[in-house]
Coordinates of C-alpha atoms in Angstrom, one line a residue:
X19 CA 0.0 0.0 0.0
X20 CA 2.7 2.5 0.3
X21 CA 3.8 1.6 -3.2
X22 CA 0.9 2.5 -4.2
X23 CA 0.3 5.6 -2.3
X24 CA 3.7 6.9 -3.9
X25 CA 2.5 5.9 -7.2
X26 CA -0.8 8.2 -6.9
X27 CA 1.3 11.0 -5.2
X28 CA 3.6 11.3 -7.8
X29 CA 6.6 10.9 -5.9
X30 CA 7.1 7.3 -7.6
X31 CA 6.1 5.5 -10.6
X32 CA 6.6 1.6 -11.6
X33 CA 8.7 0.5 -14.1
X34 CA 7.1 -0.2 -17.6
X35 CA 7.5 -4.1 -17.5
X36 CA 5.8 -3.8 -13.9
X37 CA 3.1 -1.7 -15.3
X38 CA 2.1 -4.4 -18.0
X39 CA 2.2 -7.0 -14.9
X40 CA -0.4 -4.2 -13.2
X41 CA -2.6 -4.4 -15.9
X42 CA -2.6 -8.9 -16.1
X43 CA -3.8 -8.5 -12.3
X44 CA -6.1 -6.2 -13.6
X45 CA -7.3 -8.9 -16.2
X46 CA -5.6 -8.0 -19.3
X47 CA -2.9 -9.9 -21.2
X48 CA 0.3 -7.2 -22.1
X49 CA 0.0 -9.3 -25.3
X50 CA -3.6 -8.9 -26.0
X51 CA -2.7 -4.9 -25.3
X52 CA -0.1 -5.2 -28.0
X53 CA -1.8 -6.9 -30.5
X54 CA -5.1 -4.9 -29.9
X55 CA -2.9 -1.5 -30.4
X56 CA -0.9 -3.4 -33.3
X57 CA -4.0 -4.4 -34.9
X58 CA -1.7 -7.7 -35.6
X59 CA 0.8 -9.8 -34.0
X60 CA 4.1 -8.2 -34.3
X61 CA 7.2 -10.6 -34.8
X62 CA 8.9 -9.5 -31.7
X63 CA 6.1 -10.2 -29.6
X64 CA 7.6 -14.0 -29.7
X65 CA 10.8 -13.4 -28.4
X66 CA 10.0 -11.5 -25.3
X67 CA 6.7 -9.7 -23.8
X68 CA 6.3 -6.5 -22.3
X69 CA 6.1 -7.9 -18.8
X70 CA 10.1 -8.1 -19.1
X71 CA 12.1 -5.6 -19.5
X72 CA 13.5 -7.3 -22.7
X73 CA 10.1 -7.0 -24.3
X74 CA 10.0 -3.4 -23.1
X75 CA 13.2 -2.9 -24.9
X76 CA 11.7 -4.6 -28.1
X77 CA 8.4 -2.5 -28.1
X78 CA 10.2 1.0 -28.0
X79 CA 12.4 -0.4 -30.9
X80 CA 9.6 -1.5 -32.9
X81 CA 8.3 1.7 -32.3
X82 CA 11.4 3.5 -32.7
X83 CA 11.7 2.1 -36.3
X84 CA 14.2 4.0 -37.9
X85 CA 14.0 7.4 -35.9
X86 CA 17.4 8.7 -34.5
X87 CA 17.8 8.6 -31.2
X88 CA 18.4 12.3 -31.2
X89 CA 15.1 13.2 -32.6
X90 CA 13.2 10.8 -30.4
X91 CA 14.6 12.6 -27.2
X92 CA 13.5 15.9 -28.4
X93 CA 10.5 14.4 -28.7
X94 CA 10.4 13.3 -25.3
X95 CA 12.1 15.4 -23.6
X96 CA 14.6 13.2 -22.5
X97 CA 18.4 12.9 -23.1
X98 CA 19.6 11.0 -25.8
X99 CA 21.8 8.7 -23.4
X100 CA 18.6 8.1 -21.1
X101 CA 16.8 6.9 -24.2
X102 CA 19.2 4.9 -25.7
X103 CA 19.5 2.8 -22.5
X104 CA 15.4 2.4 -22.9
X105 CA 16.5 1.1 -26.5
X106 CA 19.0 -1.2 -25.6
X107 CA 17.2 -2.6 -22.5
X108 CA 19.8 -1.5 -19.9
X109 CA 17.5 0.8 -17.9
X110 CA 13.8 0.8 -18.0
X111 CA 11.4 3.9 -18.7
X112 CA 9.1 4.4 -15.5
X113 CA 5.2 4.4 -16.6
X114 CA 5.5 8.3 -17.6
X115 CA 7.8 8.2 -19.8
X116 CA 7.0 5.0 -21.1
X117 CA 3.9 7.3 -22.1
X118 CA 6.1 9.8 -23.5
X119 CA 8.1 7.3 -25.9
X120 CA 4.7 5.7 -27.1
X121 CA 3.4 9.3 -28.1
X122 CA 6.4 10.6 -29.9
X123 CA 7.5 7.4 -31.7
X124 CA 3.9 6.5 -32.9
X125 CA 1.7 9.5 -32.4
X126 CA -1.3 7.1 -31.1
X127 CA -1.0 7.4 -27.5
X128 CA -4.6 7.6 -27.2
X129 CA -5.5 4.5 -28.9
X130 CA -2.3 2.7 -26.6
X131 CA -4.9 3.6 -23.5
X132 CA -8.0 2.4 -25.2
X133 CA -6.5 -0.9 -25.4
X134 CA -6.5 -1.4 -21.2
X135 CA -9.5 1.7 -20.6
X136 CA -11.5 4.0 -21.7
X137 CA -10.4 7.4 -22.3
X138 CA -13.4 8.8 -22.4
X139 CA -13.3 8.5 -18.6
X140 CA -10.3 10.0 -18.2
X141 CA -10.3 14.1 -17.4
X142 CA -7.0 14.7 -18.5
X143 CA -7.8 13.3 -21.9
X144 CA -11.8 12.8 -21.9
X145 CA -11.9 15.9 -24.5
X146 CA -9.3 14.9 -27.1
X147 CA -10.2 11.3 -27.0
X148 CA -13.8 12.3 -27.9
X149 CA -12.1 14.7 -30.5
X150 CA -10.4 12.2 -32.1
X151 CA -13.1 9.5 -32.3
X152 CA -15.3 11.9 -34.1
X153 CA -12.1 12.8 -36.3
X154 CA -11.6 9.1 -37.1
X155 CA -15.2 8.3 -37.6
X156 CA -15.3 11.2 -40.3
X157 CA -12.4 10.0 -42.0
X158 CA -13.7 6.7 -42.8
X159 CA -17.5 8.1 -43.3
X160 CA -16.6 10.8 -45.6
X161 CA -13.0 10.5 -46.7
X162 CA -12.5 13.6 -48.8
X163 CA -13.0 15.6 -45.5
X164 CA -9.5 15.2 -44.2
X165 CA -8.9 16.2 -47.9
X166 CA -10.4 19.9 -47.0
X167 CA -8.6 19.5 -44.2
X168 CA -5.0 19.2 -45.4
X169 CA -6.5 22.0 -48.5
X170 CA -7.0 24.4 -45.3
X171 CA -3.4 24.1 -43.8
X172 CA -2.3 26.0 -47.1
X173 CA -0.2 29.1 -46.3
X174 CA -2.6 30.8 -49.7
X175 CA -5.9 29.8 -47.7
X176 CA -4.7 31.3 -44.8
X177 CA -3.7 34.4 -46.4
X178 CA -7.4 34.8 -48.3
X179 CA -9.3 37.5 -46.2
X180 CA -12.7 35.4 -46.6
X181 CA -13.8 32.0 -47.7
X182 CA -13.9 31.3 -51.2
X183 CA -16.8 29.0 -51.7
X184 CA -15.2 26.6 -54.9
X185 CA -11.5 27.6 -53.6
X186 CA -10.8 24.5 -51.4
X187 CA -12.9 22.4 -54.5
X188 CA -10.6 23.9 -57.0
X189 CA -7.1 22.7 -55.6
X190 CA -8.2 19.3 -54.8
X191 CA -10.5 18.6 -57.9
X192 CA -13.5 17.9 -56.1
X193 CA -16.8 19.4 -56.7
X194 CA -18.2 22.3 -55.0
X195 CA -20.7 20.5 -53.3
X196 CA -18.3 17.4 -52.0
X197 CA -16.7 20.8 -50.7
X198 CA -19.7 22.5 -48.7
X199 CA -20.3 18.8 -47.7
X200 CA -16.9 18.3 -46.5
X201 CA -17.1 21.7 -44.4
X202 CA -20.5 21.5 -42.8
X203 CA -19.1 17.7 -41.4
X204 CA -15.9 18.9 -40.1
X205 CA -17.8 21.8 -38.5
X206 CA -20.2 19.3 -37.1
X207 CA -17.2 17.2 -35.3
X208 CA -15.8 20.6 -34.1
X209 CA -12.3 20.1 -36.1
X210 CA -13.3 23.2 -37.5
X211 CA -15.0 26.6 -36.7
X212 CA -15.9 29.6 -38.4
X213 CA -14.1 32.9 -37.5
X214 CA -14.4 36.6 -38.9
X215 CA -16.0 35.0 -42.2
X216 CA -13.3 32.1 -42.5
X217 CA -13.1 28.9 -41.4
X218 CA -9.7 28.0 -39.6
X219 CA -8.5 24.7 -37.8
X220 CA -9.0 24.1 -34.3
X221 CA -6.0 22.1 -34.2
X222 CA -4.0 19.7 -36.8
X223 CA -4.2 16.1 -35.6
X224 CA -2.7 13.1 -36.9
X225 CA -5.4 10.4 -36.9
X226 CA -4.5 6.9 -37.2
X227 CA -7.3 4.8 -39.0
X228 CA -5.6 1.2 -38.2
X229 CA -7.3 1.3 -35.5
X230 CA -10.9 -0.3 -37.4
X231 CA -8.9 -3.3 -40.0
X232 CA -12.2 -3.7 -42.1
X233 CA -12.7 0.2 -42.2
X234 CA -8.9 0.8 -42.7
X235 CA -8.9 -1.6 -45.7
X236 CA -11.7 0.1 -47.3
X237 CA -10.4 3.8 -46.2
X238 CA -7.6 2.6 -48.3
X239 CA -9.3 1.6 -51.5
X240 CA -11.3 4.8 -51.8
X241 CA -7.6 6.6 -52.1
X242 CA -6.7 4.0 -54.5
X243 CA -9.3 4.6 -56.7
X244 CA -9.1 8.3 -55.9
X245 CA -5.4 7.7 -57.8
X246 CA -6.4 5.2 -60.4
X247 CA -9.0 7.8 -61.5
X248 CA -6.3 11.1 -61.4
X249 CA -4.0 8.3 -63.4
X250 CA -6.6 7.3 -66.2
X251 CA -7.6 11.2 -67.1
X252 CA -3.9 11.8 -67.1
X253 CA -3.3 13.5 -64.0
X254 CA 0.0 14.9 -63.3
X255 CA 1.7 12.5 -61.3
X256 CA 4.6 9.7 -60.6
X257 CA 2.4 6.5 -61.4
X258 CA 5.0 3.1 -61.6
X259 CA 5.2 -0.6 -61.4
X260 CA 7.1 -3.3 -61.3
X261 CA 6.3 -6.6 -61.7
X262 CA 9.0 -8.9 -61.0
X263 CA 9.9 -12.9 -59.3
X264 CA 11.8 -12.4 -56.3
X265 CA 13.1 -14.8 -53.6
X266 CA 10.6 -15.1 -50.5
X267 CA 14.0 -13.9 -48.3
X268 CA 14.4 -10.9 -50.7
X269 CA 10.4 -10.1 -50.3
X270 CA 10.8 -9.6 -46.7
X271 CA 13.5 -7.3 -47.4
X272 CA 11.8 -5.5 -50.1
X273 CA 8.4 -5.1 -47.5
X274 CA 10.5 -3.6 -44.8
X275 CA 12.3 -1.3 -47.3
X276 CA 8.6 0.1 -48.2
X277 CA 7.6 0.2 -44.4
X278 CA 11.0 2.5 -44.2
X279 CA 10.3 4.8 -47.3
X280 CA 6.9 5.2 -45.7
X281 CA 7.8 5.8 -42.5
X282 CA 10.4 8.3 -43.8
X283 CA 7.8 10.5 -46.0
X284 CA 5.5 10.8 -43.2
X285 CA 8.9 11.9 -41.1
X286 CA 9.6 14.9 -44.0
X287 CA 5.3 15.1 -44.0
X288 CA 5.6 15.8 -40.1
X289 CA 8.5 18.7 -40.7
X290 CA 8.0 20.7 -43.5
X291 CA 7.2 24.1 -43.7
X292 CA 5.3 26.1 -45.4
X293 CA 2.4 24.3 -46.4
X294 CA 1.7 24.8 -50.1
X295 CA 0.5 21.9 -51.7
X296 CA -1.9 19.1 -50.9
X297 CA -0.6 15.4 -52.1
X298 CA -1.6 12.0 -52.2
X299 CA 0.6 8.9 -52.0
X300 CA -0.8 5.7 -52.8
X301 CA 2.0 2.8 -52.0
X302 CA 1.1 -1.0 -52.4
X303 CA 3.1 -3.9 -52.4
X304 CA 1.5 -7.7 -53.3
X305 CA 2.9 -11.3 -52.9
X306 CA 0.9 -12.3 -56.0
X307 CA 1.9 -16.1 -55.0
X308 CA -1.5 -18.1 -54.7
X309 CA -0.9 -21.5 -52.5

């Protein structure tokens, strides 16, 4: 009980692994909390689980992908030495900045909560987690909306001194009624709100649809088809393939070289400044091998 007690003071916190063990007495598996937030069974997950500090170690390198260490402690807030000892398992990151290293490598730290609570009932986040269920429900409902969106982070609509109705429909070859459609829903789920004749952001979020498979999987065949269309009416663009045989050693290779490349635009996504242009990257990859 004094553990505890320090614990809720905030003069002490457990270790990660020991907060994964707090959570099986609680009735949850730390694997079940992986996969769930995973959406899938990652390969490390068999060599170690998070109720050691090993699988700690393996998580926040999964995690980590291919971030340097440097940028990852800016994130945090933490020293690069104090982080790379998390990495190699030599120290452990207490539960808060275990927290810390899930929100800055993977952005989702909400949806790492939802797997052991809800977050809804949870003051310090109740608001945003409610925020970005409505943002996520919108995105798979009425994809073009995150479209508007991205169309509204544009240094030139910023700059226009009202809205243009047709402006935002204009840039992203949509029509002006997907637009006022688009705008009405966003202003519904509160991501946006009309100020001085213009509508602005209320704040730019990165929302993760992984988190519904079957949704995800259809989320990602409307932007297929959103490019297959631009493509066929000869849209300005880098459209390629390759079809080629490959060893099954090489395919695993050539699947985390695409995980990289992907993780790396989204890095130069995440940093660049000013916003002037609104693009789309569709990426796919298929073993076309039929057992």
């Amino acid at each position: 009980s004094n553990v505890a007690y320090a614990w809720e003071a905030g003069r002490a916190w457990p270790t990660a692994s020991r907060f994964f063990q707090i959570l099986e007495r609680l009735g949850h598996t730390a694997t079940g909390i992986v996969e769930r937030f995973y959406g899938q069974t990652p390969e490390w997950l068999g060599r170690a689980r998070p109720t050691q500090t090993e699988g700690v170690a393996l998580l926040l390198q999964d995690l980590r992908a291919d971030r340097a260490i440097s940028a990852v402690a800016h994130a945090t807030g933490r020293s690069r030495f104090r982080v790379a000892r998390w990495l190699t398992g030599a120290t452990e990151p207490k539960l808060p900045d275990l927290l810390r290293m899930v929100e800055a490598t993977s952005l989702r730290l909400l949806d790492f909560l939802a797997t052991f609570l809800d977050p809804g009932q949870l003051p310090s986040v109740a608001s945003a987690w409610h925020r970005l269920v409505a943002a996520r429900s919108l995105a798979y409902d009425a994809p073009w909306s995150h479209g508007v969106l991205r169309a509204m982070e544009l240094e030139e609509f910023g700059a226009l001194d009202a809205h243009l109705p047709g402006w935002i429909a204009q840039r992203l070859g949509i029509t002006l009624q997907q637009e006022e459609e688009c705008i009405q829903l966003l202003a519904a789920a509160g991501q946006i709100h009309r100020r001085a004749g213009r509508w602005t952001l209320r704040e730019t979020t990165t929302i993760d649809t992984r988190a519904d498979p079957e949704r995800a999987r259809q989320l990602k065949a409307f932007w297929m088809r959103v490019a297959l269309e631009r493509m066929v009416s000869g849209a300005d663009g880098l459209f390629s393939y390759n079809l080629f045989s490959v060893s099954t050693a090489d395919l695993d290779k050539i699947r985390q070289l695409h995980r990289s490349y992907f993780r790396e635009l989204r890095a130069i996504v995440s940093a660049s400044k000013p916003c002037e242009r609104v693009a789309l990257a569709c990426i796919g990859l298929l073993d076309l091998h039929s057992e």
